[in-house]
CSV table of C-alpha atoms and ligand atoms in Angstrom, one decimal:
chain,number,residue,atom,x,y,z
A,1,UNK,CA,0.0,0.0,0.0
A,2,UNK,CA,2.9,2.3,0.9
A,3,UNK,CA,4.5,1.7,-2.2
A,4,UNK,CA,1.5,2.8,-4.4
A,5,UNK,CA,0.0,6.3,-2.5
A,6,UNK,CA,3.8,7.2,-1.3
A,7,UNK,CA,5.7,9.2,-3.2
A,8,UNK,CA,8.1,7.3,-5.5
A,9,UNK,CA,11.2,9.9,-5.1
A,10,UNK,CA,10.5,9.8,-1.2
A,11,UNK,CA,10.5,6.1,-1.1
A,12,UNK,CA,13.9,5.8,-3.3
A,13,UNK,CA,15.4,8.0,-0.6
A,14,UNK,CA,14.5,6.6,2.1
A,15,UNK,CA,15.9,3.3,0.8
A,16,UNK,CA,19.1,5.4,0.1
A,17,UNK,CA,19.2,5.8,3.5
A,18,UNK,CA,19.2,1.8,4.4
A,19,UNK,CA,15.7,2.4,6.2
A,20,UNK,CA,13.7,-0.8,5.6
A,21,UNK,CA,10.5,0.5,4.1
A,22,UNK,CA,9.4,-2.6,2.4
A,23,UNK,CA,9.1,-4.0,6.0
A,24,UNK,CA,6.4,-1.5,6.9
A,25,UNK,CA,3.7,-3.4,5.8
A,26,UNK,CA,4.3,-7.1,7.2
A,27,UNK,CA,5.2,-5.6,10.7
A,28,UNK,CA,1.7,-4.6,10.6
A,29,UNK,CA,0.7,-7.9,10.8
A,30,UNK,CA,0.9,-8.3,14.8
A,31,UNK,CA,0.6,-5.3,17.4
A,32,UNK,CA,3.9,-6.6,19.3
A,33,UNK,CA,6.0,-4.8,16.2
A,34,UNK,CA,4.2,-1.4,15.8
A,35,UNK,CA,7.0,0.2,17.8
A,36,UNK,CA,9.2,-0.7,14.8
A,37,UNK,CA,6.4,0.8,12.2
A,38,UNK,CA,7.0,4.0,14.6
A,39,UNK,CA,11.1,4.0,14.1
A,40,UNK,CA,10.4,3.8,10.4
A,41,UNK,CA,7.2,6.4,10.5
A,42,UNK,CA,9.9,9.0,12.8
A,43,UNK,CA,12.9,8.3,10.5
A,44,UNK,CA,11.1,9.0,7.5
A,45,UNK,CA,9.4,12.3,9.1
A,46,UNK,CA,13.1,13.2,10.1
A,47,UNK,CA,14.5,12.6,6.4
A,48,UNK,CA,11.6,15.0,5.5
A,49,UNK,CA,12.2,17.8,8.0
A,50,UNK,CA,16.0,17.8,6.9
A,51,UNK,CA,15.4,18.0,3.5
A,52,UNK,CA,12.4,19.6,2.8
A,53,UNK,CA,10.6,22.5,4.5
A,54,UNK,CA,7.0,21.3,5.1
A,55,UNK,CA,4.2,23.5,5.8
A,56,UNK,CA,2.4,21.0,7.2
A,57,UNK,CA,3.6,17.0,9.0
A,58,UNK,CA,1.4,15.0,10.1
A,59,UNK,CA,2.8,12.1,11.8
A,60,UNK,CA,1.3,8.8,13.3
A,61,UNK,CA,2.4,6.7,15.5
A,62,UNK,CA,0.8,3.5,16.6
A,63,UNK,CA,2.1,1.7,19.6
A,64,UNK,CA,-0.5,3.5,22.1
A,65,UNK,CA,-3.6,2.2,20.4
A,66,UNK,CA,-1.6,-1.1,19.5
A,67,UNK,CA,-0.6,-2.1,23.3
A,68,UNK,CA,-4.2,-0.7,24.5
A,69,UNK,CA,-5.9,-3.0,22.3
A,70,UNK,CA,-3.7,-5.8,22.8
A,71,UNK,CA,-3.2,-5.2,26.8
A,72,UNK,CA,-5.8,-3.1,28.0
A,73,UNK,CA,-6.0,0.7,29.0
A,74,UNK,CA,-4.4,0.9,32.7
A,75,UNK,CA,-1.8,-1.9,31.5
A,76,UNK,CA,1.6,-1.7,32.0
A,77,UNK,CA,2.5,-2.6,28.5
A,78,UNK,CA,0.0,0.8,27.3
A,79,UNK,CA,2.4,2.5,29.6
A,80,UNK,CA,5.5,2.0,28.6
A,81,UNK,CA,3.8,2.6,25.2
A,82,UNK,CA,2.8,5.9,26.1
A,83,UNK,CA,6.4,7.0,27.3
A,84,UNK,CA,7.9,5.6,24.2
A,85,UNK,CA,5.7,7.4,22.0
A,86,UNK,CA,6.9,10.4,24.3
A,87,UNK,CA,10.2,10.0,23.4
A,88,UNK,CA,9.9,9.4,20.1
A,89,UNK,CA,8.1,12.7,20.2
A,90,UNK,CA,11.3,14.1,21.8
A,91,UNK,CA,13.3,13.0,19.3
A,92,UNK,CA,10.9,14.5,16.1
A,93,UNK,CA,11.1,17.9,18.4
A,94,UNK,CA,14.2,17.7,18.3
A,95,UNK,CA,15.0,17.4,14.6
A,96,UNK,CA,12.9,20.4,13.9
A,97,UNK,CA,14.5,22.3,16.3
A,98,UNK,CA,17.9,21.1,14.6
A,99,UNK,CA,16.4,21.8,10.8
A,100,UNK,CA,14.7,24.9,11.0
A,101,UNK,CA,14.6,26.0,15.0
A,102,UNK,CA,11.3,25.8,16.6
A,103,UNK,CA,10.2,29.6,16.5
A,104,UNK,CA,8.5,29.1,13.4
A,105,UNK,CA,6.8,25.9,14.3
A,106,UNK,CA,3.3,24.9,16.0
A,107,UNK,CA,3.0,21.3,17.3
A,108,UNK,CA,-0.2,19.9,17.9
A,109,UNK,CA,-0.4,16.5,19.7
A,110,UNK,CA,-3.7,14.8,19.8
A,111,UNK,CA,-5.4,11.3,19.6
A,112,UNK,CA,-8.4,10.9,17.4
A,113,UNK,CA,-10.6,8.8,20.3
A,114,UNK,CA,-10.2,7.4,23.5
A,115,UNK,CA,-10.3,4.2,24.6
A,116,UNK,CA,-12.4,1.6,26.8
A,117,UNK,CA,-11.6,-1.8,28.4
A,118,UNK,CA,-14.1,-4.1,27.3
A,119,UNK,CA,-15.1,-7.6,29.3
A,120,UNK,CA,-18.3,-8.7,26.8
A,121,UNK,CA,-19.1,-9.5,23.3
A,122,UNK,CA,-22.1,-10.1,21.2
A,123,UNK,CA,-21.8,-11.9,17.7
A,124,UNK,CA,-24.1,-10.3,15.2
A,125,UNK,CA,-23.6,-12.3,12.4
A,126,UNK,CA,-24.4,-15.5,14.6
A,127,UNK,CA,-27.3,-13.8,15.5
A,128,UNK,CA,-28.5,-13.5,11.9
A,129,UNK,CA,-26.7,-17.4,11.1
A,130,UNK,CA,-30.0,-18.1,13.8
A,131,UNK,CA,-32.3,-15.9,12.2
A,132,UNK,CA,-31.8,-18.0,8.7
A,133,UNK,CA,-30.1,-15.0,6.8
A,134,UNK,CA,-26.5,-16.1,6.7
A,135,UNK,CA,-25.8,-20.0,5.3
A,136,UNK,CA,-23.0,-21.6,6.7
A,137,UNK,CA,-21.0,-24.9,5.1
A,138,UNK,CA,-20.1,-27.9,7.1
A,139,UNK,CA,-17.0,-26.4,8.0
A,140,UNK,CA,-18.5,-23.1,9.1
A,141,UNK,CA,-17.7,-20.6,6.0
A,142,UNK,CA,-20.0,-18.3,5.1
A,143,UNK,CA,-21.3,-19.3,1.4
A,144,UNK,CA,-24.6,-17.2,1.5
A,145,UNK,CA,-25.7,-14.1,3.0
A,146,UNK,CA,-29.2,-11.8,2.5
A,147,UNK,CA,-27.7,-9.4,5.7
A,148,UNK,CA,-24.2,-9.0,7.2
A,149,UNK,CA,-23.2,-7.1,9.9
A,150,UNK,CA,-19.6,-5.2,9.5
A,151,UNK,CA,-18.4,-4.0,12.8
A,152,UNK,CA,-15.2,-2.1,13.3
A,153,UNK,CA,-15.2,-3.3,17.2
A,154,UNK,CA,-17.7,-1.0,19.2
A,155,UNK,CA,-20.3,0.1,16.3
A,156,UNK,CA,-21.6,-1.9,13.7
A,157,UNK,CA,-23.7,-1.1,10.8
A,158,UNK,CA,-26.6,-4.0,9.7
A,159,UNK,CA,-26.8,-4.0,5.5
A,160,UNK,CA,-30.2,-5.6,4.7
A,161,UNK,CA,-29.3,-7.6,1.1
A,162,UNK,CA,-31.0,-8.8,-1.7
A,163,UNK,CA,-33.3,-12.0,-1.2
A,164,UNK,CA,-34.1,-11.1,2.6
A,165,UNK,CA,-37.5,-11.1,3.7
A,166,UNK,CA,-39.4,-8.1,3.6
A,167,UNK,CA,-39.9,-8.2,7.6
A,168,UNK,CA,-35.7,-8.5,7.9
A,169,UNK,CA,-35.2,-4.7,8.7
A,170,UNK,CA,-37.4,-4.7,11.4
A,171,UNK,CA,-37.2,-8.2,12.8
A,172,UNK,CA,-33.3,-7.0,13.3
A,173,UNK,CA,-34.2,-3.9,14.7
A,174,UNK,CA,-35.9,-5.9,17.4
A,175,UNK,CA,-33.5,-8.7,17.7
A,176,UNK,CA,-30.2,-6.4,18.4
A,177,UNK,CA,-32.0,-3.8,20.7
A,178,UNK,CA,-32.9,-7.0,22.9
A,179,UNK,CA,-28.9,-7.7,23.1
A,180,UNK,CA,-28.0,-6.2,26.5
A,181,UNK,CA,-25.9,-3.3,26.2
A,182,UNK,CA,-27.0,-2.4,22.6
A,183,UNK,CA,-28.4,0.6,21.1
A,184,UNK,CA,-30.2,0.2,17.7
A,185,UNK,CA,-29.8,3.7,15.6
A,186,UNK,CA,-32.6,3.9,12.5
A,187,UNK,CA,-32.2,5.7,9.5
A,188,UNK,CA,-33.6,8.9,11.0
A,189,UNK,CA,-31.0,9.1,13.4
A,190,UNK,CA,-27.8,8.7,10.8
A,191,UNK,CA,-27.3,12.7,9.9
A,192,UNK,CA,-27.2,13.4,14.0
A,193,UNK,CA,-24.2,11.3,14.2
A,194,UNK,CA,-22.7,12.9,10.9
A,195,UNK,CA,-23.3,9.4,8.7
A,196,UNK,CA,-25.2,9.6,5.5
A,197,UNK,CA,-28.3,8.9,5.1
A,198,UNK,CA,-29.6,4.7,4.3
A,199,UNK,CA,-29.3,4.4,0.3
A,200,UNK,CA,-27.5,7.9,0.0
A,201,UNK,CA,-24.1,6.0,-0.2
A,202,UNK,CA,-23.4,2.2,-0.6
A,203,UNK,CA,-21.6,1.7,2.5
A,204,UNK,CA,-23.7,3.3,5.0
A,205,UNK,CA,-25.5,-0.1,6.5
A,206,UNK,CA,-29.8,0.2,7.1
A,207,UNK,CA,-29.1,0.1,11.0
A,208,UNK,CA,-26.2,1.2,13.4
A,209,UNK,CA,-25.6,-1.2,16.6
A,210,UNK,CA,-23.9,0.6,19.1
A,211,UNK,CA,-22.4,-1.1,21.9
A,212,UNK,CA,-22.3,0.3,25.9
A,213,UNK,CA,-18.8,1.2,27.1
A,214,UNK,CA,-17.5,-3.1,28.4
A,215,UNK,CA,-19.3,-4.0,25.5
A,216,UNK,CA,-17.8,-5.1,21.7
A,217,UNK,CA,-18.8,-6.7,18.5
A,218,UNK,CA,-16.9,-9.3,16.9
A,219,UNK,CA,-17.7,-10.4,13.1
A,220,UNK,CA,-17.0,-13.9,13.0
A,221,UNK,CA,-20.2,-16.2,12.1
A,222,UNK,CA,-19.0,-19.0,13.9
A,223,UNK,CA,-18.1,-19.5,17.4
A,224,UNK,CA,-15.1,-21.8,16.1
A,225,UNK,CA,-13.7,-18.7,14.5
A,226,UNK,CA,-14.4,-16.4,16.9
A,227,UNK,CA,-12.1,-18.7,18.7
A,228,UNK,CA,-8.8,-18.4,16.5
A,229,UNK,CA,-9.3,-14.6,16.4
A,230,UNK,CA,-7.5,-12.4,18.2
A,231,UNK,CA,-9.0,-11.0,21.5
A,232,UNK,CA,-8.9,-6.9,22.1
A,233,UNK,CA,-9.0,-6.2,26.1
A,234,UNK,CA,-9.8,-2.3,24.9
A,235,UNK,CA,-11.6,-0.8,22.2
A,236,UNK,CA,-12.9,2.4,20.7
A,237,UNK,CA,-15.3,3.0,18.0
A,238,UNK,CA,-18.0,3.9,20.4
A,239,UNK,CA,-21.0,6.3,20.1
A,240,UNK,CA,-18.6,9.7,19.9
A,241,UNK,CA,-20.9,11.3,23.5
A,242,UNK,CA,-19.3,8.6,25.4
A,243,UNK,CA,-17.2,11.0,27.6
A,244,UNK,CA,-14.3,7.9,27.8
A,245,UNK,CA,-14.0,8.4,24.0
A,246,UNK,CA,-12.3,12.1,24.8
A,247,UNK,CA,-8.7,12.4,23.5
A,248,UNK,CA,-6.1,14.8,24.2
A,249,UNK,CA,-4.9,17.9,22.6
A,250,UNK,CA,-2.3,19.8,23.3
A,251,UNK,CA,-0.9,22.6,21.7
A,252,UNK,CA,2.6,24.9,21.7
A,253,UNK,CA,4.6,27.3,19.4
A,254,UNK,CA,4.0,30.9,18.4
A,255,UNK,CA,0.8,31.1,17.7
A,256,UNK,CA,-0.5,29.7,21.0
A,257,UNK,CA,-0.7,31.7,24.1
A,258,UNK,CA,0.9,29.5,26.6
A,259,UNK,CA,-0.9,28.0,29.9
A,260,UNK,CA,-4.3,27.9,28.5
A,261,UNK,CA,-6.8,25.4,29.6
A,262,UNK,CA,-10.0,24.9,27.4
A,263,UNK,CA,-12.8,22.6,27.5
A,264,UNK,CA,-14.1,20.3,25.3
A,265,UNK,CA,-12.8,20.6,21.9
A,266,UNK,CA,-14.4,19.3,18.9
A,267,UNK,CA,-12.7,16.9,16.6
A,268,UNK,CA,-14.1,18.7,14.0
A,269,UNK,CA,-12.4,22.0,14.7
A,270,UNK,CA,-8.6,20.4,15.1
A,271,UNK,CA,-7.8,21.1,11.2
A,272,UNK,CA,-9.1,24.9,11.2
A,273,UNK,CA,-7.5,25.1,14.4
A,274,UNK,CA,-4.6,24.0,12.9
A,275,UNK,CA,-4.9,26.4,9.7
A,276,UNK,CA,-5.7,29.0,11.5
A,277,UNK,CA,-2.5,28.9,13.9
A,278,UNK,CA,-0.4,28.7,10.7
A,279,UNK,CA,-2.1,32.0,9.5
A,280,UNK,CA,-1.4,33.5,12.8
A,281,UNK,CA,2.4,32.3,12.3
A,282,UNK,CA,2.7,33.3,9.3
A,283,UNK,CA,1.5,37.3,9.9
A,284,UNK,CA,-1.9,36.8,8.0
A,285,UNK,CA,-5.0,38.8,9.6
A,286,UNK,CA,-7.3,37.3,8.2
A,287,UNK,CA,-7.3,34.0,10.2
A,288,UNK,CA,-10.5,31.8,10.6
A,289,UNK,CA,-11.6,28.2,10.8
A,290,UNK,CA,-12.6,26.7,7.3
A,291,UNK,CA,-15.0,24.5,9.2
A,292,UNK,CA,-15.7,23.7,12.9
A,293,UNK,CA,-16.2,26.3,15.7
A,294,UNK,CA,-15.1,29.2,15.7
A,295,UNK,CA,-15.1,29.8,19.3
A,296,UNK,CA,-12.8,27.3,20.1
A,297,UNK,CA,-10.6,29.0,18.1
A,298,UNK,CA,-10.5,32.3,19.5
A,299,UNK,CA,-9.6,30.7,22.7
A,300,UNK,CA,-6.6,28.5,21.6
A,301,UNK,CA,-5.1,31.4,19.4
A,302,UNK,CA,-4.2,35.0,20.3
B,1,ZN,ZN1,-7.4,1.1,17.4
């Protein structure tokens, strides 16, 4: 994947430079190796900030979520993950300061959700394997469906397909909201959580399960596989009011008056925040969020 959105000449250098790019991909495979994905993702950022002078970096690094998943929140695996990440922060500080000093940079450090330990899970797809909508072979693979249930670990959307009776969409509705911890979302309630609505786009599903904070969804369609999957102690992916869901944000350089506390901040106002700090930097007056809430941004900027 890297090799087909990156940037050819940035690739060819960072070979030049011995750094094992082609790795990036298989260490992927298990969450024990993402602090070697993060050397690769901080040397690269460092070849960039040496040789180029970008107006904007983002960076991501992935051993936090990795070891929460894997470990649980309040582990001490997530721990040490955190003060790595730290220092590997340190060390990308560091190189900016020694490329172009860090007067004329802002750094914004944030997470894009929270997390939650989770102790329970419910099994949608076995749930509609009962209701007669999924056929299973002998061996338990899935070799018919007229619903599936695609969950990314704390929400799920329910697609209603083709051959399903006519009752399906509300015999489901029914079914999951009887699954304790489980909120069924209709149709009506999709623009409120910023989701298009049912039939505007092909991958928004005709129902949204959303699971209680303890609570996940796995996929599998079979206990057996459920079984040989691997087992998250901490998810995210929940309903975006649940106030563990919060991340961090913190902000420094010279657009950002110094010591300020604010509240709540939207996700959505992060990227004008960010424009609008660059504006600032940069002399321009006529600073102002391209989307998101401008209020927020009049406290985190001068
Ligand atoms: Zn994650």
């Amino acid at each position: 994947m890297c090799d087909e959105f990156a940037s050819p000449r940035l690739w060819r250098e960072l070979r030049e430079r011995a750094l094992p790019v082609d790795r990036y991909g298989a260490w992927s495979a298990r969450h024990a190796l993402t602090p070697m994905q993060d050397w690769l993702t901080l040397e690269a950022a460092l070849h960039i900030v040496a040789t180029r002078a970008p107006r904007l970096l983002l960076v991501h690094f992935l051993a936090l979520d990795a070891f929460e998943h894997e470990h649980g929140i309040a582990s001490p695996e997530a721990r040490w993950a955190l003060a790595h990440v730290d220092m590997l922060l340190g060390r990308l500080v560091d190189g900016i300061d020694r490329a172009r000093g860090l007067d004329a940079t802002t750094f914004m450090v944030f997470g894009d959700h929270g997390f939650v330990d989770v102790d329970d899970a419910h099994y949608p797809n076995q749930v509609l394997h009962a209701e007669g909508l999924v056929d299973l072979d002998a061996r338990g693979k899935v070799v018919g469906r007229r619903a599936w249930v695609a969950t990314n670990g704390v929400a799920a959307h329910v697609y209603v397909l083709d051959g399903a009776p006519r009752t399906a969409l509300a015999r489901l509705r029914e079914r999951f909201a009887s699954l304790p911890g489980v909120s069924v979302i209709e149709s009506s309630g999709f623009n409120a959580l910023g989701l298009p609505a049912a039939g505007e786009d092909a991958t928004q599903g005709d129902l949204v399960l959303i699971a209680a904070p303890g609570v996940r969804f796995r996929g599998q369609a079979t206990a057996e596989a459920a079984e040989r999957a691997p087992l998250y102690r901490a998810t995210h992916g929940h309903h975006p009011d649940a106030p563990e869901l919060g991340a961090a944000l913190v902000m420094a350089g010279p657009s950002i008056r110094e010591g300020v506390v604010v509240d709540d901040v939207s996700m959505l106002d992060v990227a004008p925040t960010a424009a609008a700090s660059r504006r600032r930097a940069s002399g321009c007056r006529r600073a102002g969020p391209a989307r998101g809430d401008a209020r927020e941004l009049v406290l985190l900027c001068y």
